[in-house]
Amino acid sequence: RKIERIGRMLIVKIIGAIFSTETSEQISTDEDIERILLLRHDKIGDMVISLPAIRMLCNTLPKAEIAILASRNNSIILANEPGIRIIYYDKTPWKFIASLFHCRRYRPDVVIDMLIKESTTSALYTAFCGARWRIRAKTERKNNFNILVEIPRESHIVDATRKLVSVIIKSKNSMKLDDNYPISLSSNELAFGAQFWKNSAIEPQECIAINISAGTKSRFWGEAKFTQLCRFILKKGKTPIIFFAPDDKSSAQSICDSAPGAVLCTDTPTILHAAAVLKDTKILISPDTSMVHIAAGFGIPVLMFCPAGADNRIQWAPYAVHAKVIQSSNPKTIASIEPEDLYDAVDEMLRGGDE
């Protein structure tokens, strides 16, 4: 992998040598922008919290054609977004090369790297597609980008991505900002969610969603801790609904068996179907995953627990909703967090108190 990364950087430097080395913080006001390429080829949650910026761009520049370089995983978040062209990023060598040429044929006027941090992959796509304006957050190395945007470290990622795309909007008065960013769901997905609640015969607002899946096994909180949390919630007169990734279904079932009254969410074909069930619940409790940002987009209060680190508490916290963030004492795991550490936050959120 290290050799691959070095190879990509060499290619970036060679191709980038043909570009101007002059940098700016703004595009000339007399520029006509017809095609925009956004780079967001990472995780599902990253795409979710980029929706405010993407929609702001679509609404403010309705005549521009917008394409997004997305991963196979996170592109599902755009499935019901109108007017967006998707170019798929794939690490498979021949598919990777094909997507490079796809971006080249698209011939964007502007490329915006939404990853915020430095990315060799983004730099390679940017160099190869031939865009005149190449935008990203200001970092130590500019590579082949010529519009570098100062992003304060304490900025939430939602605000940071909106600041990046605002560079190409001529009249800031025309920007349409919206802190709510529910993912778009199809009629099929909405019907799926409605059917779940009909079959369960439970009032959604009496339910607290608990997502047990954390992306990697090393960040799984543990069946015993989730069980104890469920028992606490049941004593409060609320029903825990257990959400899970397919690989964690047996753990989810075990938690429900150990905490009678907790309800196992149905198998969901996609994360959009899970979102259709989640959107009507009262609160979400979850480790730091895409479900946190999906819930925040729907305006659902969120209790998030995560490893120690300022980035988790500030940049990646649930956005524009009543939220609590509980951090472990370790930057790599959540093992030090005990169920009791969440009880006061659950009580406060059930009361509807401010953070």
mmCIF file with all atom_site columns, C-alpha atoms in Angstrom, residues 6-161:
data_model
loop_
_atom_site.group_PDB
_atom_site.id
_atom_site.type_symbol
_atom_site.label_atom_id
_atom_site.label_alt_id
_atom_site.label_comp_id
_atom_site.label_asym_id
_atom_site.label_entity_id
_atom_site.label_seq_id
_atom_site.pdbx_PDB_ins_code
_atom_site.Cartn_x
_atom_site.Cartn_y
_atom_site.Cartn_z
_atom_site.occupancy
_atom_site.B_iso_or_equiv
_atom_site.pdbx_formal_charge
_atom_site.auth_seq_id
_atom_site.auth_comp_id
_atom_site.auth_asym_id
_atom_site.auth_atom_id
_atom_site.pdbx_PDB_model_num
ATOM 1   C CA . ILE A 1 6   ? 4.233   6.806  -3.372  1.00 0.00 ? 6   ILE A CA 1
ATOM 2   C CA . GLY A 1 7   ? 3.497   5.906  -6.993  1.00 0.00 ? 7   GLY A CA 1
ATOM 3   C CA . ARG A 1 8   ? 0.333   7.981  -6.977  1.00 0.00 ? 8   ARG A CA 1
ATOM 4   C CA . MET A 1 9   ? 2.160   10.975 -5.528  1.00 0.00 ? 9   MET A CA 1
ATOM 5   C CA . LEU A 1 10  ? 4.810   10.775 -8.252  1.00 0.00 ? 10  LEU A CA 1
ATOM 6   C CA . ILE A 1 11  ? 2.088   10.765 -10.912 1.00 0.00 ? 11  ILE A CA 1
ATOM 7   C CA . VAL A 1 12  ? 0.384   13.708 -9.210  1.00 0.00 ? 12  VAL A CA 1
ATOM 8   C CA . LYS A 1 13  ? 3.619   15.718 -9.268  1.00 0.00 ? 13  LYS A CA 1
ATOM 9   C CA . ILE A 1 14  ? 4.284   14.931 -12.921 1.00 0.00 ? 14  ILE A CA 1
ATOM 10  C CA . ILE A 1 15  ? 0.786   15.810 -14.112 1.00 0.00 ? 15  ILE A CA 1
ATOM 11  C CA . GLY A 1 16  ? 0.491   18.717 -11.689 1.00 0.00 ? 16  GLY A CA 1
ATOM 12  C CA . ALA A 1 17  ? 3.662   20.283 -13.096 1.00 0.00 ? 17  ALA A CA 1
ATOM 13  C CA . ILE A 1 18  ? 1.673   21.518 -16.096 1.00 0.00 ? 18  ILE A CA 1
ATOM 14  C CA . PHE A 1 19  ? -0.647  23.590 -13.891 1.00 0.00 ? 19  PHE A CA 1
ATOM 15  C CA . SER A 1 20  ? -0.133  27.115 -12.690 1.00 0.00 ? 20  SER A CA 1
ATOM 16  C CA . THR A 1 21  ? 1.501   27.336 -9.254  1.00 0.00 ? 21  THR A CA 1
ATOM 17  C CA . GLU A 1 22  ? -0.361  30.535 -8.396  1.00 0.00 ? 22  GLU A CA 1
ATOM 18  C CA . THR A 1 23  ? -2.980  30.157 -5.685  1.00 0.00 ? 23  THR A CA 1
ATOM 19  C CA . SER A 1 24  ? -5.973  32.216 -4.624  1.00 0.00 ? 24  SER A CA 1
ATOM 20  C CA . GLU A 1 25  ? -8.853  32.101 -2.158  1.00 0.00 ? 25  GLU A CA 1
ATOM 21  C CA . GLN A 1 26  ? -11.594 32.974 -4.628  1.00 0.00 ? 26  GLN A CA 1
ATOM 22  C CA . ILE A 1 27  ? -12.593 32.358 -8.244  1.00 0.00 ? 27  ILE A CA 1
ATOM 23  C CA . SER A 1 28  ? -12.809 35.367 -10.548 1.00 0.00 ? 28  SER A CA 1
ATOM 24  C CA . THR A 1 29  ? -16.330 36.816 -10.479 1.00 0.00 ? 29  THR A CA 1
ATOM 25  C CA . ASP A 1 30  ? -16.557 36.792 -14.277 1.00 0.00 ? 30  ASP A CA 1
ATOM 26  C CA . GLU A 1 31  ? -16.100 33.019 -14.540 1.00 0.00 ? 31  GLU A CA 1
ATOM 27  C CA . ASP A 1 32  ? -18.923 30.973 -16.061 1.00 0.00 ? 32  ASP A CA 1
ATOM 28  C CA . ILE A 1 33  ? -19.144 27.597 -14.388 1.00 0.00 ? 33  ILE A CA 1
ATOM 29  C CA . GLU A 1 34  ? -20.951 24.866 -16.298 1.00 0.00 ? 34  GLU A CA 1
ATOM 30  C CA . ARG A 1 35  ? -19.608 21.636 -14.807 1.00 0.00 ? 35  ARG A CA 1
ATOM 31  C CA . ILE A 1 36  ? -18.552 20.934 -11.220 1.00 0.00 ? 36  ILE A CA 1
ATOM 32  C CA . LEU A 1 37  ? -16.895 17.787 -9.892  1.00 0.00 ? 37  LEU A CA 1
ATOM 33  C CA . LEU A 1 38  ? -17.065 17.099 -6.156  1.00 0.00 ? 38  LEU A CA 1
ATOM 34  C CA . LEU A 1 39  ? -14.699 14.557 -4.604  1.00 0.00 ? 39  LEU A CA 1
ATOM 35  C CA . ARG A 1 40  ? -16.295 12.580 -1.754  1.00 0.00 ? 40  ARG A CA 1
ATOM 36  C CA . HIS A 1 41  ? -14.910 9.058  -2.205  1.00 0.00 ? 41  HIS A CA 1
ATOM 37  C CA . ASP A 1 42  ? -14.865 7.921  1.412   1.00 0.00 ? 42  ASP A CA 1
ATOM 38  C CA . LYS A 1 43  ? -17.433 6.696  3.972   1.00 0.00 ? 43  LYS A CA 1
ATOM 39  C CA . ILE A 1 44  ? -21.229 6.773  4.209   1.00 0.00 ? 44  ILE A CA 1
ATOM 40  C CA . GLY A 1 45  ? -21.300 9.193  7.129   1.00 0.00 ? 45  GLY A CA 1
ATOM 41  C CA . ASP A 1 46  ? -19.012 11.606 5.277   1.00 0.00 ? 46  ASP A CA 1
ATOM 42  C CA . MET A 1 47  ? -21.462 11.744 2.381   1.00 0.00 ? 47  MET A CA 1
ATOM 43  C CA . VAL A 1 48  ? -24.384 12.306 4.757   1.00 0.00 ? 48  VAL A CA 1
ATOM 44  C CA . ILE A 1 49  ? -22.797 15.356 6.365   1.00 0.00 ? 49  ILE A CA 1
ATOM 45  C CA . SER A 1 50  ? -21.840 16.697 2.948   1.00 0.00 ? 50  SER A CA 1
ATOM 46  C CA . LEU A 1 51  ? -25.500 16.868 1.912   1.00 0.00 ? 51  LEU A CA 1
ATOM 47  C CA . PRO A 1 52  ? -26.007 20.468 3.144   1.00 0.00 ? 52  PRO A CA 1
ATOM 48  C CA . ALA A 1 53  ? -23.106 21.644 0.956   1.00 0.00 ? 53  ALA A CA 1
ATOM 49  C CA . ILE A 1 54  ? -24.181 19.548 -2.038  1.00 0.00 ? 54  ILE A CA 1
ATOM 50  C CA . ARG A 1 55  ? -27.777 20.768 -1.843  1.00 0.00 ? 55  ARG A CA 1
ATOM 51  C CA . MET A 1 56  ? -26.677 24.365 -1.332  1.00 0.00 ? 56  MET A CA 1
ATOM 52  C CA . LEU A 1 57  ? -24.657 24.101 -4.535  1.00 0.00 ? 57  LEU A CA 1
ATOM 53  C CA . CYS A 1 58  ? -27.513 22.496 -6.486  1.00 0.00 ? 58  CYS A CA 1
ATOM 54  C CA . ASN A 1 59  ? -30.051 25.063 -5.292  1.00 0.00 ? 59  ASN A CA 1
ATOM 55  C CA . THR A 1 60  ? -27.821 28.100 -5.780  1.00 0.00 ? 60  THR A CA 1
ATOM 56  C CA . LEU A 1 61  ? -26.381 27.083 -9.175  1.00 0.00 ? 61  LEU A CA 1
ATOM 57  C CA . PRO A 1 62  ? -29.330 25.265 -10.809 1.00 0.00 ? 62  PRO A CA 1
ATOM 58  C CA . LYS A 1 63  ? -27.907 25.624 -14.337 1.00 0.00 ? 63  LYS A CA 1
ATOM 59  C CA . ALA A 1 64  ? -24.586 23.989 -13.503 1.00 0.00 ? 64  ALA A CA 1
ATOM 60  C CA . GLU A 1 65  ? -24.068 20.263 -14.037 1.00 0.00 ? 65  GLU A CA 1
ATOM 61  C CA . ILE A 1 66  ? -22.813 18.580 -10.871 1.00 0.00 ? 66  ILE A CA 1
ATOM 62  C CA . ALA A 1 67  ? -21.010 15.246 -10.659 1.00 0.00 ? 67  ALA A CA 1
ATOM 63  C CA . ILE A 1 68  ? -19.686 13.521 -7.543  1.00 0.00 ? 68  ILE A CA 1
ATOM 64  C CA . LEU A 1 69  ? -16.830 11.056 -7.344  1.00 0.00 ? 69  LEU A CA 1
ATOM 65  C CA . ALA A 1 70  ? -18.291 8.673  -4.776  1.00 0.00 ? 70  ALA A CA 1
ATOM 66  C CA . SER A 1 71  ? -17.323 5.321  -3.326  1.00 0.00 ? 71  SER A CA 1
ATOM 67  C CA . ARG A 1 72  ? -19.469 2.257  -3.953  1.00 0.00 ? 72  ARG A CA 1
ATOM 68  C CA . ASN A 1 73  ? -20.532 2.370  -0.302  1.00 0.00 ? 73  ASN A CA 1
ATOM 69  C CA . ASN A 1 74  ? -21.369 6.028  0.177   1.00 0.00 ? 74  ASN A CA 1
ATOM 70  C CA . SER A 1 75  ? -23.018 6.599  -3.217  1.00 0.00 ? 75  SER A CA 1
ATOM 71  C CA . ILE A 1 76  ? -26.225 5.041  -1.859  1.00 0.00 ? 76  ILE A CA 1
ATOM 72  C CA . ILE A 1 77  ? -26.858 8.266  0.070   1.00 0.00 ? 77  ILE A CA 1
ATOM 73  C CA . LEU A 1 78  ? -27.287 10.008 -3.308  1.00 0.00 ? 78  LEU A CA 1
ATOM 74  C CA . ALA A 1 79  ? -29.695 7.403  -4.699  1.00 0.00 ? 79  ALA A CA 1
ATOM 75  C CA . ASN A 1 80  ? -32.712 9.715  -4.397  1.00 0.00 ? 80  ASN A CA 1
ATOM 76  C CA . GLU A 1 81  ? -30.958 13.060 -4.894  1.00 0.00 ? 81  GLU A CA 1
ATOM 77  C CA . PRO A 1 82  ? -32.138 14.659 -8.154  1.00 0.00 ? 82  PRO A CA 1
ATOM 78  C CA . GLY A 1 83  ? -29.835 16.069 -10.818 1.00 0.00 ? 83  GLY A CA 1
ATOM 79  C CA . ILE A 1 84  ? -26.546 14.609 -9.588  1.00 0.00 ? 84  ILE A CA 1
ATOM 80  C CA . ARG A 1 85  ? -24.265 12.528 -11.775 1.00 0.00 ? 85  ARG A CA 1
ATOM 81  C CA . ILE A 1 86  ? -22.259 9.853  -9.952  1.00 0.00 ? 86  ILE A CA 1
ATOM 82  C CA . ILE A 1 87  ? -18.788 8.710  -10.984 1.00 0.00 ? 87  ILE A CA 1
ATOM 83  C CA . TYR A 1 88  ? -17.761 5.630  -9.038  1.00 0.00 ? 88  TYR A CA 1
ATOM 84  C CA . TYR A 1 89  ? -14.409 5.410  -7.301  1.00 0.00 ? 89  TYR A CA 1
ATOM 85  C CA . ASP A 1 90  ? -13.037 1.871  -7.105  1.00 0.00 ? 90  ASP A CA 1
ATOM 86  C CA . LYS A 1 91  ? -9.652  0.661  -5.847  1.00 0.00 ? 91  LYS A CA 1
ATOM 87  C CA . THR A 1 92  ? -9.574  -2.200 -8.361  1.00 0.00 ? 92  THR A CA 1
ATOM 88  C CA . PRO A 1 93  ? -6.757  -1.109 -10.729 1.00 0.00 ? 93  PRO A CA 1
ATOM 89  C CA . TRP A 1 94  ? -8.631  -1.254 -14.045 1.00 0.00 ? 94  TRP A CA 1
ATOM 90  C CA . LYS A 1 95  ? -11.770 0.308  -12.552 1.00 0.00 ? 95  LYS A CA 1
ATOM 91  C CA . PHE A 1 96  ? -9.662  3.003  -10.923 1.00 0.00 ? 96  PHE A CA 1
ATOM 92  C CA . ILE A 1 97  ? -8.066  3.882  -14.279 1.00 0.00 ? 97  ILE A CA 1
ATOM 93  C CA . ALA A 1 98  ? -11.470 3.819  -15.977 1.00 0.00 ? 98  ALA A CA 1
ATOM 94  C CA . SER A 1 99  ? -12.870 6.280  -13.416 1.00 0.00 ? 99  SER A CA 1
ATOM 95  C CA . LEU A 1 100 ? -9.899  8.591  -13.978 1.00 0.00 ? 100 LEU A CA 1
ATOM 96  C CA . PHE A 1 101 ? -10.726 8.750  -17.677 1.00 0.00 ? 101 PHE A CA 1
ATOM 97  C CA . HIS A 1 102 ? -14.417 9.169  -16.841 1.00 0.00 ? 102 HIS A CA 1
ATOM 98  C CA . CYS A 1 103 ? -13.545 12.287 -14.840 1.00 0.00 ? 103 CYS A CA 1
ATOM 99  C CA . ARG A 1 104 ? -11.329 13.479 -17.686 1.00 0.00 ? 104 ARG A CA 1
ATOM 100 C CA . ARG A 1 105 ? -14.155 13.083 -20.223 1.00 0.00 ? 105 ARG A CA 1
ATOM 101 C CA . TYR A 1 106 ? -16.502 14.959 -17.912 1.00 0.00 ? 106 TYR A CA 1
ATOM 102 C CA . ARG A 1 107 ? -14.233 18.007 -18.341 1.00 0.00 ? 107 ARG A CA 1
ATOM 103 C CA . PRO A 1 108 ? -15.213 19.933 -15.193 1.00 0.00 ? 108 PRO A CA 1
ATOM 104 C CA . ASP A 1 109 ? -14.593 23.639 -14.901 1.00 0.00 ? 109 ASP A CA 1
ATOM 105 C CA . VAL A 1 110 ? -14.173 23.243 -11.154 1.00 0.00 ? 110 VAL A CA 1
ATOM 106 C CA . VAL A 1 111 ? -13.077 20.413 -8.881  1.00 0.00 ? 111 VAL A CA 1
ATOM 107 C CA . ILE A 1 112 ? -13.762 20.613 -5.131  1.00 0.00 ? 112 ILE A CA 1
ATOM 108 C CA . ASP A 1 113 ? -12.067 18.150 -2.802  1.00 0.00 ? 113 ASP A CA 1
ATOM 109 C CA . MET A 1 114 ? -14.508 17.735 0.097   1.00 0.00 ? 114 MET A CA 1
ATOM 110 C CA . LEU A 1 115 ? -12.284 15.425 2.145   1.00 0.00 ? 115 LEU A CA 1
ATOM 111 C CA . ILE A 1 116 ? -10.762 18.391 4.053   1.00 0.00 ? 116 ILE A CA 1
ATOM 112 C CA . LYS A 1 117 ? -7.614  16.411 4.914   1.00 0.00 ? 117 LYS A CA 1
ATOM 113 C CA . GLU A 1 118 ? -4.884  15.778 2.348   1.00 0.00 ? 118 GLU A CA 1
ATOM 114 C CA . SER A 1 119 ? -5.656  12.922 -0.027  1.00 0.00 ? 119 SER A CA 1
ATOM 115 C CA . THR A 1 120 ? -3.303  11.540 -2.649  1.00 0.00 ? 120 THR A CA 1
ATOM 116 C CA . THR A 1 121 ? -6.289  10.002 -4.428  1.00 0.00 ? 121 THR A CA 1
ATOM 117 C CA . SER A 1 122 ? -8.060  13.363 -4.612  1.00 0.00 ? 122 SER A CA 1
ATOM 118 C CA . ALA A 1 123 ? -4.895  15.033 -5.873  1.00 0.00 ? 123 ALA A CA 1
ATOM 119 C CA . LEU A 1 124 ? -4.555  12.429 -8.628  1.00 0.00 ? 124 LEU A CA 1
ATOM 120 C CA . TYR A 1 125 ? -8.144  12.807 -9.840  1.00 0.00 ? 125 TYR A CA 1
ATOM 121 C CA . THR A 1 126 ? -7.820  16.576 -9.700  1.00 0.00 ? 126 THR A CA 1
ATOM 122 C CA . ALA A 1 127 ? -4.615  16.585 -11.722 1.00 0.00 ? 127 ALA A CA 1
ATOM 123 C CA . PHE A 1 128 ? -5.989  14.169 -14.307 1.00 0.00 ? 128 PHE A CA 1
ATOM 124 C CA . CYS A 1 129 ? -9.374  15.785 -14.988 1.00 0.00 ? 129 CYS A CA 1
ATOM 125 C CA . GLY A 1 130 ? -7.885  19.064 -16.239 1.00 0.00 ? 130 GLY A CA 1
ATOM 126 C CA . ALA A 1 131 ? -10.161 21.498 -14.388 1.00 0.00 ? 131 ALA A CA 1
ATOM 127 C CA . ARG A 1 132 ? -9.156  25.148 -14.454 1.00 0.00 ? 132 ARG A CA 1
ATOM 128 C CA . TRP A 1 133 ? -10.170 25.727 -10.840 1.00 0.00 ? 133 TRP A CA 1
ATOM 129 C CA . ARG A 1 134 ? -9.095  23.191 -8.241  1.00 0.00 ? 134 ARG A CA 1
ATOM 130 C CA . ILE A 1 135 ? -10.345 23.795 -4.705  1.00 0.00 ? 135 ILE A CA 1
ATOM 131 C CA . ARG A 1 136 ? -9.585  22.249 -1.352  1.00 0.00 ? 136 ARG A CA 1
ATOM 132 C CA . ALA A 1 137 ? -8.954  23.142 2.289   1.00 0.00 ? 137 ALA A CA 1
ATOM 133 C CA . LYS A 1 138 ? -5.616  24.826 2.915   1.00 0.00 ? 138 LYS A CA 1
ATOM 134 C CA . THR A 1 139 ? -2.957  22.380 4.138   1.00 0.00 ? 139 THR A CA 1
ATOM 135 C CA . GLU A 1 140 ? 0.832   22.253 4.218   1.00 0.00 ? 140 GLU A CA 1
ATOM 136 C CA . ARG A 1 141 ? 1.093   20.984 0.634   1.00 0.00 ? 141 ARG A CA 1
ATOM 137 C CA . LYS A 1 142 ? -0.944  22.539 -2.130  1.00 0.00 ? 142 LYS A CA 1
ATOM 138 C CA . ASN A 1 143 ? -0.077  19.834 -4.735  1.00 0.00 ? 143 ASN A CA 1
ATOM 139 C CA . ASN A 1 144 ? -1.950  20.868 -7.893  1.00 0.00 ? 144 ASN A CA 1
ATOM 140 C CA . PHE A 1 145 ? -4.772  22.828 -6.216  1.00 0.00 ? 145 PHE A CA 1
ATOM 141 C CA . ASN A 1 146 ? -4.958  26.544 -6.961  1.00 0.00 ? 146 ASN A CA 1
ATOM 142 C CA . ILE A 1 147 ? -7.803  27.689 -4.690  1.00 0.00 ? 147 ILE A CA 1
ATOM 143 C CA . LEU A 1 148 ? -6.903  27.028 -1.054  1.00 0.00 ? 148 LEU A CA 1
ATOM 144 C CA . VAL A 1 149 ? -9.596  27.753 1.532   1.00 0.00 ? 149 VAL A CA 1
ATOM 145 C CA . GLU A 1 150 ? -8.756  28.465 5.147   1.00 0.00 ? 150 GLU A CA 1
ATOM 146 C CA . ILE A 1 151 ? -10.824 26.152 7.354   1.00 0.00 ? 151 ILE A CA 1
ATOM 147 C CA . PRO A 1 152 ? -10.584 26.801 11.123  1.00 0.00 ? 152 PRO A CA 1
ATOM 148 C CA . ARG A 1 153 ? -9.686  23.613 12.994  1.00 0.00 ? 153 ARG A CA 1
ATOM 149 C CA . GLU A 1 154 ? -12.703 23.957 15.264  1.00 0.00 ? 154 GLU A CA 1
ATOM 150 C CA . SER A 1 155 ? -15.111 24.019 12.309  1.00 0.00 ? 155 SER A CA 1
ATOM 151 C CA . HIS A 1 156 ? -17.690 21.280 12.087  1.00 0.00 ? 156 HIS A CA 1
ATOM 152 C CA . ILE A 1 157 ? -17.362 19.264 8.868   1.00 0.00 ? 157 ILE A CA 1
ATOM 153 C CA . VAL A 1 158 ? -20.798 20.477 7.723   1.00 0.00 ? 158 VAL A CA 1
ATOM 154 C CA . ASP A 1 159 ? -19.639 24.090 7.966   1.00 0.00 ? 159 ASP A CA 1
ATOM 155 C CA . ALA A 1 160 ? -16.250 23.266 6.437   1.00 0.00 ? 160 ALA A CA 1
ATOM 156 C CA . THR A 1 161 ? -17.725 21.650 3.319   1.00 0.00 ? 161 THR A CA 1
#
